[in-house]
Amino acid sequence: MRRWMFILSLVFIAGCASESTEAPEPEQAPVEESTEEAPSDTAPEQESTEPEGDVSTGATESIVEQLEAPWSIAKTDDGWLISERGGTIAVIDADGNLDRQPVVLEEDVLEIGEGGLLGLALTADFATSRQLYAYHTYGTPGNVQNRVVELTWDGERFEETAVLLDEIPGAQFHNGGRLLLDGDVLWVTTGDALVPELAQDETSIAGKVLRVPLSGEGEPTDWIYSSGHRNPQGLTKIEDTLYASEHGASGHDEVNILEEGNNYGWPLIEADQARDGLETPWFEVGETSWAPSGIVADDRYVYVATLRGNRLVAIDRESREVIPLVEDKGRIRDVWLEDDGLYYITNNTDGRGNPGSGDDQLYRLTIE
């Protein structure tokens, strides 16, 4: 009898132990684990693509080296301005000489996770006014926010001269940050600040694309153009078509054609899922993440810089065929189209890449 009691006790104990190890783990915040979060020695495998489009590329040249976690490209009449996430702007002249200059702000740049000094957009009269707009993270690690400010450049430093928008919800990840100047309005992308439900909250400007009048007329929620965005980091407009790229939760990154008042679904749907009143993407990458960032477009293609994808690609605007253009420079953060060239910046020094000699760099790819 004692022997049977002993065996039954062992069975009971084993059962309890098994149940405790099977207990579900606490839910964690949805950070960029599938896109930007983890450094990788190699890019994820990509499905092979046989290009059928007529895009043709020529030589690649390095314009400047030794950039520090660059984020946004802006072209001037005689060179380039490139934001660096730590809070400086790289001023590059026509000969490729780099002068790293400070940005003086009322609220210091908070470099945290994906946050820091992000998007830039030059005013139409920049050549004479020396004014531009910048998006940056600020606050404390326990209270992360973002703001959009006007800067004025005196040739030696950039100084804040006005605030267009502040108290944009922020976090270690999902800050959005892309700017696009369009006449008398400034387009601004914001992330969901790691609180997915904010993307569906009409009283919050998180997880949105904003159409901000330079006059400042109205309230921030009046400027919501589209909602349901997770972490949009690319924005471009050609004629009347506005494209935005954004990161998915686990693969399924998107490029959307934005229309006023539309809801692009996050976190209720993503990829090819459908629900009444919500938009499915114009293009989605599938299960293997690209982590798309800056984008530009011409009359035939949308060009997409990818971080985890380690590629610069062209997406045919009609067929949506994907044509790889660059695959050997590592993480690519932003792209700029100028005449017969595509200019792009690598982002291998941001803590997630594998920097090579000279990284990070601004490159020019000839389009033939």
Coordinates of N, CA, C and O in Angstrom, one line a residue, residues 7 9 20 24 31 43 58 75 96 107 116 123 137 161 197 202 211 223 244-245 264 302 325 331-332 338 365:
I7 N 4.0 5.9 -5.4 CA 4.0 6.1 -6.9 C 3.0 7.2 -7.3 O 3.2 8.0 -8.1
S9 N 2.1 9.7 -5.5 CA 2.6 11.0 -5.1 C 3.6 11.5 -6.2 O 3.6 12.7 -6.6
S20 N 3.2 23.8 -14.6 CA 3.9 25.1 -14.3 C 4.8 25.5 -15.5 O 4.9 26.7 -15.8
P24 N 1.6 30.1 -19.9 CA 1.9 31.1 -20.9 C 2.8 32.2 -20.3 O 2.6 32.6 -19.2
V31 N 7.5 45.4 -30.1 CA 8.6 46.2 -30.6 C 8.9 45.6 -32.0 O 8.3 44.7 -32.5
A43 N 21.4 39.3 -44.3 CA 20.0 39.7 -44.6 C 19.1 38.5 -44.7 O 19.6 37.4 -45.0
G58 N 23.4 52.1 -63.8 CA 24.8 52.1 -64.1 C 25.7 52.0 -62.9 O 25.4 51.3 -62.0
K75 N 18.2 67.7 -50.3 CA 19.1 68.3 -51.4 C 19.1 69.8 -51.3 O 18.0 70.4 -51.3
G96 N 31.8 66.9 -51.9 CA 31.7 65.8 -51.0 C 32.4 66.0 -49.7 O 32.6 65.0 -48.9
E107 N 14.2 71.9 -26.8 CA 14.1 70.6 -26.1 C 15.2 69.7 -26.7 O 15.2 69.5 -28.0
G116 N 15.3 60.0 -32.1 CA 16.4 60.9 -32.3 C 16.0 62.0 -33.2 O 14.9 62.4 -33.4
T123 N 12.4 74.3 -46.8 CA 11.4 75.2 -47.4 C 11.7 75.5 -48.8 O 12.8 75.3 -49.3
T137 N 12.8 63.4 -31.6 CA 12.4 62.9 -30.3 C 12.9 63.7 -29.1 O 14.0 64.2 -29.2
T161 N 13.7 78.0 -34.5 CA 13.1 79.4 -34.6 C 11.5 79.3 -34.5 O 10.9 80.4 -34.4
E197 N -3.5 50.6 -30.0 CA -4.9 51.1 -30.1 C -4.9 52.6 -30.4 O -5.9 53.2 -30.9
E202 N -9.3 58.5 -32.6 CA -9.4 59.7 -33.3 C -9.0 60.9 -32.5 O -8.9 62.0 -33.0
R211 N -1.6 66.2 -42.1 CA -1.4 67.2 -43.2 C -1.4 68.5 -42.4 O -2.5 69.1 -42.1
W223 N -5.7 67.9 -38.3 CA -4.7 67.7 -39.3 C -4.6 66.2 -39.7 O -3.7 65.8 -40.5
A244 N 2.9 55.9 -48.9 CA 3.5 55.8 -47.6 C 4.0 54.4 -47.4 O 3.2 53.4 -47.7
S245 N 5.2 54.2 -46.8 CA 5.6 52.9 -46.4 C 5.6 52.7 -44.9 O 5.7 53.7 -44.2
Y264 N -6.2 52.7 -42.4 CA -5.3 51.6 -43.0 C -5.2 50.4 -42.1 O -4.3 49.6 -42.4
V302 N 8.0 53.1 -57.8 CA 8.2 53.6 -56.4 C 9.5 52.9 -55.9 O 9.6 51.7 -56.0
L325 N 17.6 46.8 -57.0 CA 18.6 47.7 -57.6 C 19.9 47.7 -56.9 O 21.0 47.8 -57.5
R331 N 22.1 48.0 -44.7 CA 20.9 48.6 -44.3 C 20.8 50.0 -45.1 O 21.7 50.7 -45.1
I332 N 19.6 50.2 -45.7 CA 19.4 51.5 -46.4 C 18.2 52.2 -45.8 O 17.1 51.7 -45.7
E338 N 17.0 62.4 -58.2 CA 17.5 63.6 -58.7 C 18.0 63.4 -60.2 O 19.0 62.7 -60.4
L365 N 23.5 56.2 -57.4 CA 23.3 55.1 -58.3 C 22.8 55.7 -59.6 O 21.7 56.4 -59.6

